[in-house]
């Protein structure tokens, strides 16, 4: 069905390093849960960075876009980009919160979340508010990648 996110103006102290510094996320947890959101999306001066524990991507048409700076460049993010290359045009660059709000589809990635569609930012629907076809296609391709990897390494 897709997740909803609360946005918040904040940058982690060491965004390119995996740390246990989740003070802001823990501080904001009651607020985002109260409003029915799944997580918090950080941005700074209108530039999107990341979620509290995940990376963010969006589709504009059939182009998959994710940010380049002030983020943890995690393994799941890297593997999603590898899987996507054979299916979609990809672009790695910084982008604004306004661009994300105008996206056709949005998704987050993380070790536990894998590929999770996002259907709403704050009170604004992304597209028509449902999980889009590109997200479904990418999720299926990533699931197949994981299945093949596990089978190969048994």
PDB file of C-alpha atoms in Angstrom:
ATOM      1  CA  UNK A   1       0.000   0.000   0.000  1.00  0.00           C
ATOM      2  CA  UNK A   2       2.956   2.323   0.484  1.00  0.00           C
ATOM      3  CA  UNK A   3       4.265   4.342   3.390  1.00  0.00           C
ATOM      4  CA  UNK A   4       3.754   7.945   4.421  1.00  0.00           C
ATOM      5  CA  UNK A   5       6.580  10.191   5.619  1.00  0.00           C
ATOM      6  CA  UNK A   6       6.858  13.260   7.781  1.00  0.00           C
ATOM      7  CA  UNK A   7       9.411  15.831   6.571  1.00  0.00           C
ATOM      8  CA  UNK A   8      11.787  17.625   8.940  1.00  0.00           C
ATOM      9  CA  UNK A   9      14.553  20.184   8.427  1.00  0.00           C
ATOM     10  CA  UNK A  10      17.640  18.442   9.834  1.00  0.00           C
ATOM     11  CA  UNK A  11      20.994  16.940   8.813  1.00  0.00           C
ATOM     12  CA  UNK A  12      22.634  14.182  10.826  1.00  0.00           C
ATOM     13  CA  UNK A  13      26.032  15.118  12.323  1.00  0.00           C
ATOM     14  CA  UNK A  14      27.876  12.505  10.258  1.00  0.00           C
ATOM     15  CA  UNK A  15      25.562  11.635   7.344  1.00  0.00           C
ATOM     16  CA  UNK A  16      28.169   9.657   5.389  1.00  0.00           C
ATOM     17  CA  UNK A  17      28.934   7.341   8.339  1.00  0.00           C
ATOM     18  CA  UNK A  18      26.798   4.620   9.811  1.00  0.00           C
ATOM     19  CA  UNK A  19      26.358   5.575  13.445  1.00  0.00           C
ATOM     20  CA  UNK A  20      24.049   4.956  16.347  1.00  0.00           C
ATOM     21  CA  UNK A  21      23.180   8.660  16.541  1.00  0.00           C
ATOM     22  CA  UNK A  22      19.411   8.406  16.334  1.00  0.00           C
ATOM     23  CA  UNK A  23      18.589  11.074  18.933  1.00  0.00           C
ATOM     24  CA  UNK A  24      16.608  13.242  16.510  1.00  0.00           C
ATOM     25  CA  UNK A  25      14.705  10.272  15.096  1.00  0.00           C
ATOM     26  CA  UNK A  26      13.820   9.100  18.606  1.00  0.00           C
ATOM     27  CA  UNK A  27      12.810  12.644  19.577  1.00  0.00           C
ATOM     28  CA  UNK A  28      10.523  12.910  16.507  1.00  0.00           C
ATOM     29  CA  UNK A  29       9.109   9.359  16.743  1.00  0.00           C
ATOM     30  CA  UNK A  30       6.002  10.281  18.802  1.00  0.00           C
ATOM     31  CA  UNK A  31       5.159  13.103  16.383  1.00  0.00           C
ATOM     32  CA  UNK A  32       5.448  11.024  13.218  1.00  0.00           C
ATOM     33  CA  UNK A  33       3.621   8.051  14.755  1.00  0.00           C
ATOM     34  CA  UNK A  34       0.812  10.321  16.028  1.00  0.00           C
ATOM     35  CA  UNK A  35       0.297  11.567  12.482  1.00  0.00           C
ATOM     36  CA  UNK A  36       0.301   8.049  11.021  1.00  0.00           C
ATOM     37  CA  UNK A  37       3.676   8.283   9.285  1.00  0.00           C
ATOM     38  CA  UNK A  38       6.126   5.432   8.836  1.00  0.00           C
ATOM     39  CA  UNK A  39       9.323   7.486   9.177  1.00  0.00           C
ATOM     40  CA  UNK A  40      10.830  10.957   8.972  1.00  0.00           C
ATOM     41  CA  UNK A  41      12.471  12.393   5.847  1.00  0.00           C
ATOM     42  CA  UNK A  42      15.282  14.855   6.511  1.00  0.00           C
ATOM     43  CA  UNK A  43      15.991  17.880   4.364  1.00  0.00           C
ATOM     44  CA  UNK A  44      18.172  20.934   4.861  1.00  0.00           C
ATOM     45  CA  UNK A  45      17.250  24.305   3.413  1.00  0.00           C
ATOM     46  CA  UNK A  46      14.972  22.555   0.936  1.00  0.00           C
ATOM     47  CA  UNK A  47      17.539  19.945  -0.176  1.00  0.00           C
ATOM     48  CA  UNK A  48      16.525  16.341   0.551  1.00  0.00           C
ATOM     49  CA  UNK A  49      19.053  14.144   2.313  1.00  0.00           C
ATOM     50  CA  UNK A  50      17.706  10.880   3.726  1.00  0.00           C
ATOM     51  CA  UNK A  51      15.291   9.213   6.084  1.00  0.00           C
ATOM     52  CA  UNK A  52      16.164   8.425   9.689  1.00  0.00           C
ATOM     53  CA  UNK A  53      17.513   4.995   8.670  1.00  0.00           C
ATOM     54  CA  UNK A  54      16.971   4.723   4.916  1.00  0.00           C
ATOM     55  CA  UNK A  55      17.787   6.240   1.539  1.00  0.00           C
ATOM     56  CA  UNK A  56      15.252   7.978  -0.676  1.00  0.00           C
ATOM     57  CA  UNK A  57      14.640   7.606  -4.429  1.00  0.00           C
ATOM     58  CA  UNK A  58      12.033   8.963  -6.802  1.00  0.00           C
ATOM     59  CA  UNK A  59      10.797   8.432 -10.332  1.00  0.00           C
ATOM     60  CA  UNK A  60      10.184  11.227 -12.781  1.00  0.00           C
ATOM     61  CA  UNK A  61       8.738   9.380 -15.734  1.00  0.00           C
ATOM     62  CA  UNK A  62      10.877   6.261 -16.132  1.00  0.00           C
ATOM     63  CA  UNK A  63      13.999   7.882 -14.665  1.00  0.00           C
ATOM     64  CA  UNK A  64      15.043   6.763 -11.176  1.00  0.00           C
ATOM     65  CA  UNK A  65      16.755   9.530  -9.196  1.00  0.00           C
ATOM     66  CA  UNK A  66      18.565   9.406  -5.864  1.00  0.00           C
ATOM     67  CA  UNK A  67      20.754  11.885  -4.081  1.00  0.00           C
ATOM     68  CA  UNK A  68      24.508  12.048  -3.982  1.00  0.00           C
ATOM     69  CA  UNK A  69      25.652  14.105  -0.982  1.00  0.00           C
ATOM     70  CA  UNK A  70      25.145  14.112   2.779  1.00  0.00           C
ATOM     71  CA  UNK A  71      23.836  10.537   2.860  1.00  0.00           C
ATOM     72  CA  UNK A  72      24.947   7.093   3.914  1.00  0.00           C
ATOM     73  CA  UNK A  73      25.771   5.303   0.682  1.00  0.00           C
ATOM     74  CA  UNK A  74      24.611   1.932   1.945  1.00  0.00           C
ATOM     75  CA  UNK A  75      24.757  -1.540   0.480  1.00  0.00           C
ATOM     76  CA  UNK A  76      21.012  -1.775  -0.215  1.00  0.00           C
ATOM     77  CA  UNK A  77      21.092   1.585  -2.008  1.00  0.00           C
ATOM     78  CA  UNK A  78      24.028   0.394  -4.109  1.00  0.00           C
ATOM     79  CA  UNK A  79      22.331  -2.907  -4.989  1.00  0.00           C
ATOM     80  CA  UNK A  80      19.044  -1.180  -5.876  1.00  0.00           C
ATOM     81  CA  UNK A  81      20.959   1.093  -8.240  1.00  0.00           C
ATOM     82  CA  UNK A  82      22.660  -1.955  -9.818  1.00  0.00           C
ATOM     83  CA  UNK A  83      19.334  -3.744 -10.291  1.00  0.00           C
ATOM     84  CA  UNK A  84      17.672  -0.597 -11.647  1.00  0.00           C
ATOM     85  CA  UNK A  85      20.370   0.044 -14.273  1.00  0.00           C
ATOM     86  CA  UNK A  86      19.103  -2.760 -16.456  1.00  0.00           C
ATOM     87  CA  UNK A  87      15.517  -1.523 -16.275  1.00  0.00           C
ATOM     88  CA  UNK A  88      15.483   2.257 -15.844  1.00  0.00           C
ATOM     89  CA  UNK A  89      17.597   5.244 -16.637  1.00  0.00           C
ATOM     90  CA  UNK A  90      19.207   6.281 -13.331  1.00  0.00           C
ATOM     91  CA  UNK A  91      20.511   9.609 -12.127  1.00  0.00           C
ATOM     92  CA  UNK A  92      22.488  10.350  -8.961  1.00  0.00           C
ATOM     93  CA  UNK A  93      22.305  14.012  -7.979  1.00  0.00           C
ATOM     94  CA  UNK A  94      21.068  16.226  -5.215  1.00  0.00           C
ATOM     95  CA  UNK A  95      17.424  17.290  -5.389  1.00  0.00           C
ATOM     96  CA  UNK A  96      14.950  19.517  -3.618  1.00  0.00           C
ATOM     97  CA  UNK A  97      11.968  18.751  -1.460  1.00  0.00           C
ATOM     98  CA  UNK A  98       9.815  20.461  -4.103  1.00  0.00           C
ATOM     99  CA  UNK A  99      11.140  18.034  -6.755  1.00  0.00           C
ATOM    100  CA  UNK A 100      10.321  15.112  -4.494  1.00  0.00           C
ATOM    101  CA  UNK A 101       6.810  16.422  -3.879  1.00  0.00           C
ATOM    102  CA  UNK A 102       6.326  16.658  -7.672  1.00  0.00           C
ATOM    103  CA  UNK A 103       7.643  13.122  -8.290  1.00  0.00           C
ATOM    104  CA  UNK A 104       5.588  10.511 -10.087  1.00  0.00           C
ATOM    105  CA  UNK A 105       6.627   7.832  -7.576  1.00  0.00           C
ATOM    106  CA  UNK A 106       8.792   7.773  -4.436  1.00  0.00           C
ATOM    107  CA  UNK A 107      10.465   4.891  -2.624  1.00  0.00           C
ATOM    108  CA  UNK A 108      12.831   4.275   0.254  1.00  0.00           C
ATOM    109  CA  UNK A 109      15.484   1.595   0.574  1.00  0.00           C
ATOM    110  CA  UNK A 110      17.187  -0.003   3.527  1.00  0.00           C
ATOM    111  CA  UNK A 111      18.448  -3.324   4.807  1.00  0.00           C
ATOM    112  CA  UNK A 112      15.228  -4.246   6.609  1.00  0.00           C
ATOM    113  CA  UNK A 113      12.886  -2.283   4.333  1.00  0.00           C
ATOM    114  CA  UNK A 114      14.477  -3.370   1.061  1.00  0.00           C
ATOM    115  CA  UNK A 115      12.396  -1.379  -1.462  1.00  0.00           C
ATOM    116  CA  UNK A 116       9.351   0.321   0.061  1.00  0.00           C
ATOM    117  CA  UNK A 117       7.072   2.623  -1.931  1.00  0.00           C
ATOM    118  CA  UNK A 118       6.105   5.973  -0.414  1.00  0.00           C
ATOM    119  CA  UNK A 119       2.665   7.362  -1.262  1.00  0.00           C
ATOM    120  CA  UNK A 120       2.492  10.531   0.858  1.00  0.00           C
ATOM    121  CA  UNK A 121       4.817  13.241   2.196  1.00  0.00           C
ATOM    122  CA  UNK A 122       3.292  15.032   5.173  1.00  0.00           C
ATOM    123  CA  UNK A 123      -0.290  15.580   3.962  1.00  0.00           C
ATOM    124  CA  UNK A 124       0.486  15.551   0.228  1.00  0.00           C
ATOM    125  CA  UNK A 125      -0.110  12.506  -1.938  1.00  0.00           C
ATOM    126  CA  UNK A 126       2.604  11.383  -4.335  1.00  0.00           C
ATOM    127  CA  UNK A 127       0.993  10.977  -7.739  1.00  0.00           C
ATOM    128  CA  UNK A 128      -2.469   9.554  -7.162  1.00  0.00           C
ATOM    129  CA  UNK A 129      -1.536   8.176  -3.733  1.00  0.00           C
ATOM    130  CA  UNK A 130      -1.109   4.564  -4.802  1.00  0.00           C
ATOM    131  CA  UNK A 131       1.969   2.432  -5.414  1.00  0.00           C
ATOM    132  CA  UNK A 132       3.127   3.086  -8.977  1.00  0.00           C
ATOM    133  CA  UNK A 133       4.078   0.618 -11.680  1.00  0.00           C
ATOM    134  CA  UNK A 134       7.771   1.585 -11.689  1.00  0.00           C
ATOM    135  CA  UNK A 135       8.017   0.966  -7.940  1.00  0.00           C
ATOM    136  CA  UNK A 136       6.319  -2.407  -8.376  1.00  0.00           C
ATOM    137  CA  UNK A 137       8.692  -3.315 -11.201  1.00  0.00           C
ATOM    138  CA  UNK A 138      11.767  -2.293  -9.194  1.00  0.00           C
ATOM    139  CA  UNK A 139      10.539  -4.137  -6.102  1.00  0.00           C
ATOM    140  CA  UNK A 140       9.982  -7.317  -8.130  1.00  0.00           C
ATOM    141  CA  UNK A 141      13.435  -7.030  -9.731  1.00  0.00           C
ATOM    142  CA  UNK A 142      15.086  -6.471  -6.354  1.00  0.00           C
ATOM    143  CA  UNK A 143      13.212  -9.422  -4.822  1.00  0.00           C
ATOM    144  CA  UNK A 144      14.434 -11.582  -7.717  1.00  0.00           C
ATOM    145  CA  UNK A 145      18.006 -10.346  -7.177  1.00  0.00           C
ATOM    146  CA  UNK A 146      17.803 -11.283  -3.463  1.00  0.00           C
ATOM    147  CA  UNK A 147      16.256 -14.686  -4.246  1.00  0.00           C
ATOM    148  CA  UNK A 148      18.988 -15.484  -6.798  1.00  0.00           C
ATOM    149  CA  UNK A 149      21.717 -14.307  -4.423  1.00  0.00           C
ATOM    150  CA  UNK A 150      20.425 -16.469  -1.574  1.00  0.00           C
ATOM    151  CA  UNK A 151      20.013 -19.491  -3.859  1.00  0.00           C
ATOM    152  CA  UNK A 152      23.530 -19.062  -5.253  1.00  0.00           C
ATOM    153  CA  UNK A 153      25.098 -18.754  -1.796  1.00  0.00           C
ATOM    154  CA  UNK A 154      23.373 -21.653  -0.042  1.00  0.00           C
TER     155      UNK A 154
END
